PDB file of C-alpha atoms in Angstrom:
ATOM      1  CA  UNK A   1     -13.647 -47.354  33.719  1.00 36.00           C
ATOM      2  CA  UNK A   2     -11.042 -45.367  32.765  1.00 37.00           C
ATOM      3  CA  UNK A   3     -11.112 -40.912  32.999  1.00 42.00           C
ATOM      4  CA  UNK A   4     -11.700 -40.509  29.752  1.00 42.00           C
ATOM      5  CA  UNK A   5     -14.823 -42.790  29.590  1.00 40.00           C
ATOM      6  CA  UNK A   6     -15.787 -41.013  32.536  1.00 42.00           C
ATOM      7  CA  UNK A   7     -15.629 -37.933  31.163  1.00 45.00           C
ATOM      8  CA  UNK A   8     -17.401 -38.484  27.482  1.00 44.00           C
ATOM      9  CA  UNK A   9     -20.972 -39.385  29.535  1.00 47.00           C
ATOM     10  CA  UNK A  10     -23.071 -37.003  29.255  1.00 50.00           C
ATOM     11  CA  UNK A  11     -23.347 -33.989  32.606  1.00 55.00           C
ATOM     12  CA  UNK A  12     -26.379 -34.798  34.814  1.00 58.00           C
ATOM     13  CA  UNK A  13     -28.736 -32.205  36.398  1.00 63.00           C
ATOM     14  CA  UNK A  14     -26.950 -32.943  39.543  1.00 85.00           C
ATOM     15  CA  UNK A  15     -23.659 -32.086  38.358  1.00 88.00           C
ATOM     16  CA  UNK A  16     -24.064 -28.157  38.986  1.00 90.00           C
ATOM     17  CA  UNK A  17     -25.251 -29.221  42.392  1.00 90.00           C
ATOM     18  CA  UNK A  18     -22.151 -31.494  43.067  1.00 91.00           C
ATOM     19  CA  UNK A  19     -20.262 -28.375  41.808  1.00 93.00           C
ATOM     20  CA  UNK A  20     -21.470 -26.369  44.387  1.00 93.00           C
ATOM     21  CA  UNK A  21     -20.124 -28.776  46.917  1.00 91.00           C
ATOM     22  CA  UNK A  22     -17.086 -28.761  45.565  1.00 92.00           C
ATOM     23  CA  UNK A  23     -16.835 -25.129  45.657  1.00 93.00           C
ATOM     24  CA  UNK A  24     -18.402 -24.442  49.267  1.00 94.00           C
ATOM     25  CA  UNK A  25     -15.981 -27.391  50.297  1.00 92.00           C
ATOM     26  CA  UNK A  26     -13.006 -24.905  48.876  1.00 90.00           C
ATOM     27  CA  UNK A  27     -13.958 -22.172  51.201  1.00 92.00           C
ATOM     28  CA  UNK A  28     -13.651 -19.654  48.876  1.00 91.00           C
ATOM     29  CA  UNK A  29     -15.911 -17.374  46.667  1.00 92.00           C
ATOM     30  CA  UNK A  30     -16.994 -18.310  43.569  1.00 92.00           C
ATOM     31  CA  UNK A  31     -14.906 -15.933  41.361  1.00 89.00           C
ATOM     32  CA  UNK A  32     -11.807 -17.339  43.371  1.00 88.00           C
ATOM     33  CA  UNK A  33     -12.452 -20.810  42.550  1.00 91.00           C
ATOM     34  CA  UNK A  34     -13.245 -20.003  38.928  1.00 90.00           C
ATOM     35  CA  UNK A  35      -9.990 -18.020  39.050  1.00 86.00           C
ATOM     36  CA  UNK A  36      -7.892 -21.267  40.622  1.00 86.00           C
ATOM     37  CA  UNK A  37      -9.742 -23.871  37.934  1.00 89.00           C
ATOM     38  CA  UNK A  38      -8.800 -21.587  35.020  1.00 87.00           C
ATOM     39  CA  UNK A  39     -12.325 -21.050  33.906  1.00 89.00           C
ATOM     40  CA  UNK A  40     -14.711 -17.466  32.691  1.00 87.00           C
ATOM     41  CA  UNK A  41     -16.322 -16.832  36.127  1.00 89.00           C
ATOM     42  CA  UNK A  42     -19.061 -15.736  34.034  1.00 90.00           C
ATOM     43  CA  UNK A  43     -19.351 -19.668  32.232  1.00 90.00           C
ATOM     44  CA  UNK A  44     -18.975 -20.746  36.057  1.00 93.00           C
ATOM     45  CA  UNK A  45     -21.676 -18.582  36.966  1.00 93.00           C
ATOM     46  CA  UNK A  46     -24.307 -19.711  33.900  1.00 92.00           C
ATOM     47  CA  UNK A  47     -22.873 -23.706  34.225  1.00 92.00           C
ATOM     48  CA  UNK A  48     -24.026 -23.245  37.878  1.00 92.00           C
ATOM     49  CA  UNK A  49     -27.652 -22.363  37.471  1.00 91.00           C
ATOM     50  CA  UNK A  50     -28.075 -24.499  34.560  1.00 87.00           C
ATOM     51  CA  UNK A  51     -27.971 -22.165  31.534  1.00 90.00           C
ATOM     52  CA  UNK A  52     -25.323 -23.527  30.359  1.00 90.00           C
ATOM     53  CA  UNK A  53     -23.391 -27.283  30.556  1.00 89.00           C
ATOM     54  CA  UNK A  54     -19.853 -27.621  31.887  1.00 90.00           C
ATOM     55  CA  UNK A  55     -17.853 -28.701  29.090  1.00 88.00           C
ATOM     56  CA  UNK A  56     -15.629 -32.374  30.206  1.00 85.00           C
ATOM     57  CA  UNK A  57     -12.396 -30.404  30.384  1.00 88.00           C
ATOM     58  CA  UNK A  58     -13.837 -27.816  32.570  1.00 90.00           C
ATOM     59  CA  UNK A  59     -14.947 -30.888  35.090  1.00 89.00           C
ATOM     60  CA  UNK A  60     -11.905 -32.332  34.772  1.00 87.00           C
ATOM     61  CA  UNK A  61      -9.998 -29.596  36.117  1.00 90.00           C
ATOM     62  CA  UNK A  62     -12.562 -28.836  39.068  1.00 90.00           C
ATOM     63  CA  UNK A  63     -12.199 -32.679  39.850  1.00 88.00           C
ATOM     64  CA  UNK A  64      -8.599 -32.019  39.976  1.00 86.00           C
ATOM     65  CA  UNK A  65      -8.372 -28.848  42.315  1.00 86.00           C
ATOM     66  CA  UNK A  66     -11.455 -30.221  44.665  1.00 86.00           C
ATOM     67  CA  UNK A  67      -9.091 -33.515  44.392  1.00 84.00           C
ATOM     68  CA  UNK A  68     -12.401 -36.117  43.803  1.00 83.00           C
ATOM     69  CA  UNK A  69     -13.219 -37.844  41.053  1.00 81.00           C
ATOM     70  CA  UNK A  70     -14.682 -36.535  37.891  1.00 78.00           C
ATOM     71  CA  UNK A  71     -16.503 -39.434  37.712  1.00 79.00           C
ATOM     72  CA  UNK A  72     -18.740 -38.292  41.457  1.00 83.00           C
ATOM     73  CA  UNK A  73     -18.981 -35.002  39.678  1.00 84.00           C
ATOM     74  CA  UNK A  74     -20.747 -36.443  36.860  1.00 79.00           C
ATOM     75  CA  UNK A  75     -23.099 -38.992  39.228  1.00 73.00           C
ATOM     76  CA  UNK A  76     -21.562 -42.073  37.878  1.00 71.00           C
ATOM     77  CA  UNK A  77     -19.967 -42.978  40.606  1.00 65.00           C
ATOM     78  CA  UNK A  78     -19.995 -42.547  44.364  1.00 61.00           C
ATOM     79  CA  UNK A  79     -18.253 -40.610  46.636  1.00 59.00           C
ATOM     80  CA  UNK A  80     -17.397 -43.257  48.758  1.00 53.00           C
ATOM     81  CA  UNK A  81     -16.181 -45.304  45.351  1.00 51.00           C
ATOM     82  CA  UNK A  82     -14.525 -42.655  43.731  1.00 51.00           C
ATOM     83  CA  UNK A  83     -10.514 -42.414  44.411  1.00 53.00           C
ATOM     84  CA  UNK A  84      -9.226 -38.831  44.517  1.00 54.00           C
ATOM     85  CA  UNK A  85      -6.925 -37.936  41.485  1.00 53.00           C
ATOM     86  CA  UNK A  86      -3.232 -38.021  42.389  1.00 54.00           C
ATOM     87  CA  UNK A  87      -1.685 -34.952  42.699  1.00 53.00           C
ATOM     88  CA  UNK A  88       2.080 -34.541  42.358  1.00 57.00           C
ATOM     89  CA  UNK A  89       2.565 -30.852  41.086  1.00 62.00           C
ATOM     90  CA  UNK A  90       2.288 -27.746  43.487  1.00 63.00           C
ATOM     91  CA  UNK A  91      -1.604 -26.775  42.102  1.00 67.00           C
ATOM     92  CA  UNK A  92      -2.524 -29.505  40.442  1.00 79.00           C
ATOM     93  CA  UNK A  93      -2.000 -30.589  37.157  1.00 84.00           C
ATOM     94  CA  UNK A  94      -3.960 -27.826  35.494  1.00 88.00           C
ATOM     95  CA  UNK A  95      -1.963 -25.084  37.158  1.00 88.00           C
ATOM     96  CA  UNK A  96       1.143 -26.384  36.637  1.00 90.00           C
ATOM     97  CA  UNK A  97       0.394 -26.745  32.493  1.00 92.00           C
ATOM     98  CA  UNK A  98      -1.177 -23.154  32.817  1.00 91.00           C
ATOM     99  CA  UNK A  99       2.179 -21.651  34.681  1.00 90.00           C
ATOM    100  CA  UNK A 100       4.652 -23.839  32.199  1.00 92.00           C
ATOM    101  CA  UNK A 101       2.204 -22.387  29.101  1.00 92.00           C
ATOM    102  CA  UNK A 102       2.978 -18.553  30.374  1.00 90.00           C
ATOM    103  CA  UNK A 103       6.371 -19.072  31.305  1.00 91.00           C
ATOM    104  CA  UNK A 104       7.171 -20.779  27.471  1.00 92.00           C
ATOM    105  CA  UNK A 105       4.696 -18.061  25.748  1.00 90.00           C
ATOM    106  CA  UNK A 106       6.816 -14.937  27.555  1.00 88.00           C
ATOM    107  CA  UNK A 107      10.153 -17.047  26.216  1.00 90.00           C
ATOM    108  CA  UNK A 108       8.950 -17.719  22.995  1.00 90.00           C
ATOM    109  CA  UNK A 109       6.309 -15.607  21.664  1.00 87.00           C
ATOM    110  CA  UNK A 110       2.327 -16.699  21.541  1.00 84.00           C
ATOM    111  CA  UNK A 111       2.447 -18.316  17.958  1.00 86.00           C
ATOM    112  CA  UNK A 112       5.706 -20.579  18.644  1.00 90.00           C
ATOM    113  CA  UNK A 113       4.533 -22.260  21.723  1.00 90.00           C
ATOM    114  CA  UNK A 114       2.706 -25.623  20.834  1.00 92.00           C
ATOM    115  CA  UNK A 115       1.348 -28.705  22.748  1.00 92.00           C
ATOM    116  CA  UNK A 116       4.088 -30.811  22.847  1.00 93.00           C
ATOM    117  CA  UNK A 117       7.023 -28.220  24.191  1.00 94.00           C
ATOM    118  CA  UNK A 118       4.243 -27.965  26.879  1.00 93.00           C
ATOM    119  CA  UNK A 119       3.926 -31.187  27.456  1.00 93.00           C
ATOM    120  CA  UNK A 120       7.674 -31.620  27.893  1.00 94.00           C
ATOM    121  CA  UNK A 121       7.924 -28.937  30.068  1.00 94.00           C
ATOM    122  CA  UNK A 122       5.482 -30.360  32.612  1.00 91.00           C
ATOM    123  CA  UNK A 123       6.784 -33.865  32.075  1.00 90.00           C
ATOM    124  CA  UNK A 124       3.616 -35.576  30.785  1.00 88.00           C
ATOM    125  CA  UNK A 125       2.359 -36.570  27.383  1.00 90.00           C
ATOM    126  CA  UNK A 126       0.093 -34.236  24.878  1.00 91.00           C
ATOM    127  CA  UNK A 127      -2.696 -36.459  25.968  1.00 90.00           C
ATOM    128  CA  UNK A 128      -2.818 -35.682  29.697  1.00 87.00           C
ATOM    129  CA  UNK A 129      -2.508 -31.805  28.687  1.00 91.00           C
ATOM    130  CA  UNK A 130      -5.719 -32.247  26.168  1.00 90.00           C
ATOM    131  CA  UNK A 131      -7.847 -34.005  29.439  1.00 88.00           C
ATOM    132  CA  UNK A 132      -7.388 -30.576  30.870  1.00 90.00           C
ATOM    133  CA  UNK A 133      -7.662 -28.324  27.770  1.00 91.00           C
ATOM    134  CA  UNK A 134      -8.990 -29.985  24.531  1.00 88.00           C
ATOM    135  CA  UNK A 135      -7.477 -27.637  22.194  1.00 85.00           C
ATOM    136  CA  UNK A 136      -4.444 -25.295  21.924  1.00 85.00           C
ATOM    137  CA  UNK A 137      -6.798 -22.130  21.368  1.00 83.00           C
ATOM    138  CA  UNK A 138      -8.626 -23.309  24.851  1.00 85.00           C
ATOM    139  CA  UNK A 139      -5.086 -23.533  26.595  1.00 87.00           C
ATOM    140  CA  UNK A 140      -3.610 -20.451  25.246  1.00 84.00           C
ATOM    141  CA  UNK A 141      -6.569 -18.597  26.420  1.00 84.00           C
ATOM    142  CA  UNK A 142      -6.646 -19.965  29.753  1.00 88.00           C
ATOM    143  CA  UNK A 143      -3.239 -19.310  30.045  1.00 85.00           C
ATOM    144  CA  UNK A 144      -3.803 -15.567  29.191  1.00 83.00           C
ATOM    145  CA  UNK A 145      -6.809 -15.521  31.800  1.00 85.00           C
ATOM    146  CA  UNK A 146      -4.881 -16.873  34.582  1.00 86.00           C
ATOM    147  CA  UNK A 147      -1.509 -14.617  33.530  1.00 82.00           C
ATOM    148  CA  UNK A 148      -3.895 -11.184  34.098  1.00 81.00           C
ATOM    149  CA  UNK A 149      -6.123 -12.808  37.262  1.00 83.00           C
ATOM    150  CA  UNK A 150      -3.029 -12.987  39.241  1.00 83.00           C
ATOM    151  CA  UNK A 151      -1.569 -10.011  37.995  1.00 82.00           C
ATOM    152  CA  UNK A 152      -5.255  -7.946  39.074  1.00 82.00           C
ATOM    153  CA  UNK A 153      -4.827  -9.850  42.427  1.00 82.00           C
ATOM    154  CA  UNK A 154      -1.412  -8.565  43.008  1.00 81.00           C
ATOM    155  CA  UNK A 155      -2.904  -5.695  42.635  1.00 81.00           C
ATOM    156  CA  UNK A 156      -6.121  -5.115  44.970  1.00 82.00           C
ATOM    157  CA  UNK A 157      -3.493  -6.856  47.517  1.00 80.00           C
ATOM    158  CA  UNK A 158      -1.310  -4.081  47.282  1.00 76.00           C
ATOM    159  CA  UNK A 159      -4.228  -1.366  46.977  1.00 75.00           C
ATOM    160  CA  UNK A 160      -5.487  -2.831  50.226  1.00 77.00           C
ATOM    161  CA  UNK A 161      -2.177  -1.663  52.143  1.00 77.00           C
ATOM    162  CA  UNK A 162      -1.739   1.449  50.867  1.00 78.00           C
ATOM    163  CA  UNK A 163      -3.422   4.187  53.343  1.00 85.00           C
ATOM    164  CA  UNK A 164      -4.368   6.526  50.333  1.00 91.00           C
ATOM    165  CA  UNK A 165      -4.642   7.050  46.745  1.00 92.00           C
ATOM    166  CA  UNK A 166      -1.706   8.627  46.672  1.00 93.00           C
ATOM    167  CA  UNK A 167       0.346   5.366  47.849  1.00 92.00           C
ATOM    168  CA  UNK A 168      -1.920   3.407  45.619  1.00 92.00           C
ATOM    169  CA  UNK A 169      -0.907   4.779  42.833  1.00 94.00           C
ATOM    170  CA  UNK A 170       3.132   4.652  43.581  1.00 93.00           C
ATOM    171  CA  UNK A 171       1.958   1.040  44.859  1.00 91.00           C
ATOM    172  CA  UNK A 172       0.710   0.482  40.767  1.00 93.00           C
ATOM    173  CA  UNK A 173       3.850   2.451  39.434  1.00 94.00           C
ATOM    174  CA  UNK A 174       6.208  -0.095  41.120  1.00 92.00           C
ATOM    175  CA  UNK A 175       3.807  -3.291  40.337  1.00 91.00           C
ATOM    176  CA  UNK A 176       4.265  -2.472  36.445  1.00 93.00           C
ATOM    177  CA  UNK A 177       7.809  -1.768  36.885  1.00 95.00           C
ATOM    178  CA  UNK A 178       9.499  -4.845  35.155  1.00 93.00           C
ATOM    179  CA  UNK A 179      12.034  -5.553  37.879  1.00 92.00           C
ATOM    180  CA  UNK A 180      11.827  -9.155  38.705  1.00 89.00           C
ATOM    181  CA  UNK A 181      11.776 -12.165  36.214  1.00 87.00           C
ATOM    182  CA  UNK A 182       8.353 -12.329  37.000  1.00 84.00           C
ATOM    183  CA  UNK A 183       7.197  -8.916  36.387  1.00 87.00           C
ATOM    184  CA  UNK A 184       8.962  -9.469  33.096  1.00 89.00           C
ATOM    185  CA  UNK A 185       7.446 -12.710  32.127  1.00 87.00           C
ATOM    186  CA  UNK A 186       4.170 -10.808  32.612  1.00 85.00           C
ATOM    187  CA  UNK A 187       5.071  -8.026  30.340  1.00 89.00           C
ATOM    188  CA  UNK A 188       6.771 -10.168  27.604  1.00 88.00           C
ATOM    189  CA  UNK A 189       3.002 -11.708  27.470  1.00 87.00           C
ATOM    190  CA  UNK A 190       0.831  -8.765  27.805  1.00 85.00           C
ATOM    191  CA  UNK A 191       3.313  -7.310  24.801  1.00 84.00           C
ATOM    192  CA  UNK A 192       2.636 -10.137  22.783  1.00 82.00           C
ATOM    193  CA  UNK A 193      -0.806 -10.360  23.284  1.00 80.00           C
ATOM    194  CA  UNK A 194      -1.418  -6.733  21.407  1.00 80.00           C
ATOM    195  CA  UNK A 195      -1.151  -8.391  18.542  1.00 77.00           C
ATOM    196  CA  UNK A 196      -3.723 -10.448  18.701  1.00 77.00           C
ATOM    197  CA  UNK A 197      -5.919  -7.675  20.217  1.00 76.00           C
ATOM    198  CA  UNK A 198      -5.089  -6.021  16.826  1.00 78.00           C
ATOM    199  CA  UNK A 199      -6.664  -9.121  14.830  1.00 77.00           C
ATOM    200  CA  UNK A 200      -9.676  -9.016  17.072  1.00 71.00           C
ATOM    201  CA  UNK A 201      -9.685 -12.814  17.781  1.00 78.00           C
ATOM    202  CA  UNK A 202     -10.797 -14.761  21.486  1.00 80.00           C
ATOM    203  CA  UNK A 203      -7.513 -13.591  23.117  1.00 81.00           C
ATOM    204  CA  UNK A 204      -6.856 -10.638  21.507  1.00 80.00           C
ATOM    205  CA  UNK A 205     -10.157  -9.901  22.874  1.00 81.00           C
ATOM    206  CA  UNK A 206     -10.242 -10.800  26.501  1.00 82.00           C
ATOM    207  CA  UNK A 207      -6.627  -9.408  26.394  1.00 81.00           C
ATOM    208  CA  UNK A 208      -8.559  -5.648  25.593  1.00 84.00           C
ATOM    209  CA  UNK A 209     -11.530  -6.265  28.119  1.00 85.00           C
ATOM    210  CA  UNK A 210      -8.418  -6.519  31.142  1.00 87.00           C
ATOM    211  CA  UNK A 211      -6.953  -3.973  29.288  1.00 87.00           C
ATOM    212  CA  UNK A 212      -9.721  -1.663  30.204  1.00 91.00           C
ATOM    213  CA  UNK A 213     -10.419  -2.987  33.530  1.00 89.00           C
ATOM    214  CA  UNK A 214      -6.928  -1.760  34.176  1.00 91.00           C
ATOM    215  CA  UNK A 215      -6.984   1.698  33.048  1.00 94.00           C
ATOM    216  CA  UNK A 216     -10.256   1.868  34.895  1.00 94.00           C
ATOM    217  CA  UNK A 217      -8.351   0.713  37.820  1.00 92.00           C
ATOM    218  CA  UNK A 218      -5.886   4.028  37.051  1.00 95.00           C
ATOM    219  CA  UNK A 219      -9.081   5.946  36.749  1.00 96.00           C
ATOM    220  CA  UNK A 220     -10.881   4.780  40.365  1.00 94.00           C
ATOM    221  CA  UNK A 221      -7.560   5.562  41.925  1.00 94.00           C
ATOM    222  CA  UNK A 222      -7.316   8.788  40.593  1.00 96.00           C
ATOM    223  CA  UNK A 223     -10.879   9.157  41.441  1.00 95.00           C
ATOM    224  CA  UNK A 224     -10.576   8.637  45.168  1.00 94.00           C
ATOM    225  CA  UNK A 225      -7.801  11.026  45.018  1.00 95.00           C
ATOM    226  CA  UNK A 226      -9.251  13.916  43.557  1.00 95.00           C
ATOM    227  CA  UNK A 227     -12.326  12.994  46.323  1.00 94.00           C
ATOM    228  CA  UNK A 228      -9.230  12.983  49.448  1.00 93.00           C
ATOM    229  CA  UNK A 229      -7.736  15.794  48.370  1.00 94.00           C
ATOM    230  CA  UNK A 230      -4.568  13.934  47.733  1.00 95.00           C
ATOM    231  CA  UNK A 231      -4.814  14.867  43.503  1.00 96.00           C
ATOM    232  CA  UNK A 232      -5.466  17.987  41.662  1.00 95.00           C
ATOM    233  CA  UNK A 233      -9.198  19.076  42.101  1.00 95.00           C
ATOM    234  CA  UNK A 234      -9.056  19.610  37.545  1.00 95.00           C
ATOM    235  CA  UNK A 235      -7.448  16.235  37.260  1.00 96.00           C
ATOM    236  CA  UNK A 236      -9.917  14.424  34.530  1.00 96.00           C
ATOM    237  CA  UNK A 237      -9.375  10.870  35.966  1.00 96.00           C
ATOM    238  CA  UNK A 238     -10.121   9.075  32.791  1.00 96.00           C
ATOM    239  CA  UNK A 239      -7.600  11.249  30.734  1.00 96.00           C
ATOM    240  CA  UNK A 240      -5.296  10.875  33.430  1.00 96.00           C
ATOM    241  CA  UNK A 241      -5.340   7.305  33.371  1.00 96.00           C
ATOM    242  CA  UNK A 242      -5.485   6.786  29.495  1.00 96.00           C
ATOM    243  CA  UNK A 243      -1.666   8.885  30.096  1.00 96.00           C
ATOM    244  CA  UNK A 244      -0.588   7.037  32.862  1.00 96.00           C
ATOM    245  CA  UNK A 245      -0.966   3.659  31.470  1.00 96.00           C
ATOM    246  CA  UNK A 246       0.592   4.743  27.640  1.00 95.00           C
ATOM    247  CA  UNK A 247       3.505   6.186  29.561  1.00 96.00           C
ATOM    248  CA  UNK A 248       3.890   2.700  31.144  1.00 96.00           C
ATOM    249  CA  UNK A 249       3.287   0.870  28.494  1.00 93.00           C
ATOM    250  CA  UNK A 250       5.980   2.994  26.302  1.00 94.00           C
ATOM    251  CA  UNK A 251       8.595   2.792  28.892  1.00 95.00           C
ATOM    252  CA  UNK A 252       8.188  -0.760  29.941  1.00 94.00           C
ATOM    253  CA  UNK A 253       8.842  -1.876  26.344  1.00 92.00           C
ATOM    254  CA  UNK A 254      12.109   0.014  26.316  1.00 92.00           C
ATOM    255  CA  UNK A 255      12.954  -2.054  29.721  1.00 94.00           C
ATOM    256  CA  UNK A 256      11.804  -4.898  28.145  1.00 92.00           C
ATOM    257  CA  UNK A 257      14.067  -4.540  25.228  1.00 90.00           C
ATOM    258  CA  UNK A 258      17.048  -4.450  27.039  1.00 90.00           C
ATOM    259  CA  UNK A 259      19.221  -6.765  29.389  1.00 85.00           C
ATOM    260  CA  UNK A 260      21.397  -7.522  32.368  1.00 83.00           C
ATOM    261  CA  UNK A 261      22.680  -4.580  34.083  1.00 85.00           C
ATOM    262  CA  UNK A 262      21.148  -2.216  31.699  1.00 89.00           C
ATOM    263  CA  UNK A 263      17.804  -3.361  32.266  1.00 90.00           C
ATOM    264  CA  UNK A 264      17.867  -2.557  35.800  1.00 92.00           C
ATOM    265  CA  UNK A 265      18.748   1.208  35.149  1.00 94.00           C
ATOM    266  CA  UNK A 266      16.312   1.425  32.472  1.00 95.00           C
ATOM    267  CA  UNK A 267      13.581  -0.031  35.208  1.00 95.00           C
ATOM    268  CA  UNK A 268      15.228   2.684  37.798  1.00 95.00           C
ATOM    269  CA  UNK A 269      14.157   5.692  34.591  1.00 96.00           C
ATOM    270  CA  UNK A 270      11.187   4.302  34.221  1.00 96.00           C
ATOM    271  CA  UNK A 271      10.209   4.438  37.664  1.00 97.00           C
ATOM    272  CA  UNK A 272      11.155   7.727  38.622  1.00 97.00           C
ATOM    273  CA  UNK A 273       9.595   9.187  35.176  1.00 97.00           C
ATOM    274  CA  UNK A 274       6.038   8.103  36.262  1.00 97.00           C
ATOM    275  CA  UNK A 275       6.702   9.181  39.322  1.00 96.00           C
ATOM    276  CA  UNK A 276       7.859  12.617  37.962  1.00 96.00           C
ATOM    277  CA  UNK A 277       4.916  12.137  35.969  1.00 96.00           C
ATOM    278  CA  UNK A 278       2.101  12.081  38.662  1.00 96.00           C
ATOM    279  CA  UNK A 279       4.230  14.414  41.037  1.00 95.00           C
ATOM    280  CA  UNK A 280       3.982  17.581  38.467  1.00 95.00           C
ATOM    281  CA  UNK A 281       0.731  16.274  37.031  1.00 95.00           C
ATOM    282  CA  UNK A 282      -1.771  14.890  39.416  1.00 96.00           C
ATOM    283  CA  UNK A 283      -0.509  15.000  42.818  1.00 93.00           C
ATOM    284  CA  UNK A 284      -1.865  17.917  44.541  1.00 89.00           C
ATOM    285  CA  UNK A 285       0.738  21.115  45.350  1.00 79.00           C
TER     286      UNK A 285
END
């Protein structure tokens, strides 16, 4: 029986149970695992106690990073029959069409980037990209997901060094700097993504919910600041914040909009304006 068959029967009530194996086998929390499978840890969350059913691409991808076989997953085969996927990408399969979809998204814009150049770009067939995401709205989504996951796990890493709310927030100046190719890939999708925020449709909309987890981030900081002593006992942390991240997101355009050597002196302005910025305005005398 080929995948495909395997994955048009129907979920069983054991699958969420199998699931859980999968997941506890991982080692990892349940938000991480949703975060490495591409998938809404809240869907994960109401999939799991049988609210709602994993969808076939969904299993298909935790087959893929718990490397069994969808069809164990699903209870119509054994473990001991099933064969373990092959795996010949850094990832899995999912991840690599995920990182090739952001990378040709931040290149080309959100509206030019279609199955096939993905496809190509991961050296498979539209067909083996659909087994993981069924439609082009699912994969540009999950592609959007997984862009801002890593990006707010980049970020709690750093926070976690920093030895007070002062460094956290330089820490957060320099991560939204747009130095590295990577830190501009990341900003040539979150620019492109406003958009669609604009149009109010299923990315524009998750793109506005990490929006606001990430000024809230600003805000916390600030927070803990004002609370160490660090920041200006007047400083409103929500206004400050709301300032903070339009000053970023006004001067990381201009980086953005430049190239070669110029773009690294325009990232050098930017960085020492915000840090101007907090020095007069927040950081305590």
């Amino acid at each position: 029986m080929e995948a495909d068959d395997v994955l048009d029967s129907a979920p069983t009530a054991d699958t969420a149970a199998r699931v859980r194996e999968v997941i506890a086998a991982a080692g990892v929390s349940q938000r991480e695992f949703a975060r490495r499978v591409v998938m809404d840890p809240s869907k994960l969350s109401r999939s799991l106690s049988g609210t709602r059913r994993f969808t076939a691409a969904e299993l298909a991808r935790i087959a893929d990073e718990g490397r069994i076989d969808a069809g164990w997953l699903l209870g119509t085969r054994t473990r001991e029959a099933a064969t373990a996927p092959a795996v010949t990408v850094e990832g899995g399969r999912p991840l690599q069409i995920v990182r090739e979809t952001v990378r040709l998204i931040a290149e080309h814009g959100f509206h030019a980037v279609r199955v096939a150049d993905i496809a190509r770009a991961c050296a498979t067939s539209s067909a083996a990209i659909h087994y993981h995401f069924p439609g082009r709205a699912e994969l540009l989504e999950a592609a959007v997901r997984w862009c801002m996951d890593e990006d707010t796990a980049r970020r709690a890493a750093l926070l976690a060094e920093a030895d007070d709310a002062a460094a956290e927030l330089r820490q957060l100046i320099a991560l939204q700097t747009p130095r590295t190719e990577q830190q501009r890939r990341q900003w040539a999708v979150w620019l492109d993504l406003w958009a669609e925020a604009a149009r109010s449709t299923a990315v524009g909309r998750l793109h506005s919910e990490y929006y606001r987890q990430w000024r809230e981030t600003v805000a916390d900081v600030v927070r803990r600041g004002v609370r160490q002593g660090v920041f200006r006992a007047e400083v409103d942390p929500r206004a400050a914040a709301l300032t903070l991240t339009a000053l970023i997101d006004g001067l990381a355009t201009h980086v953005l909009s430049v190239s070669g050597p110029a773009s690294a002196a325009a990232a050098d302005a930017m960085h020492a304006a915000l840090t101007a910025h907090v020095d007069h305005t927040i950081l305590a005398e």
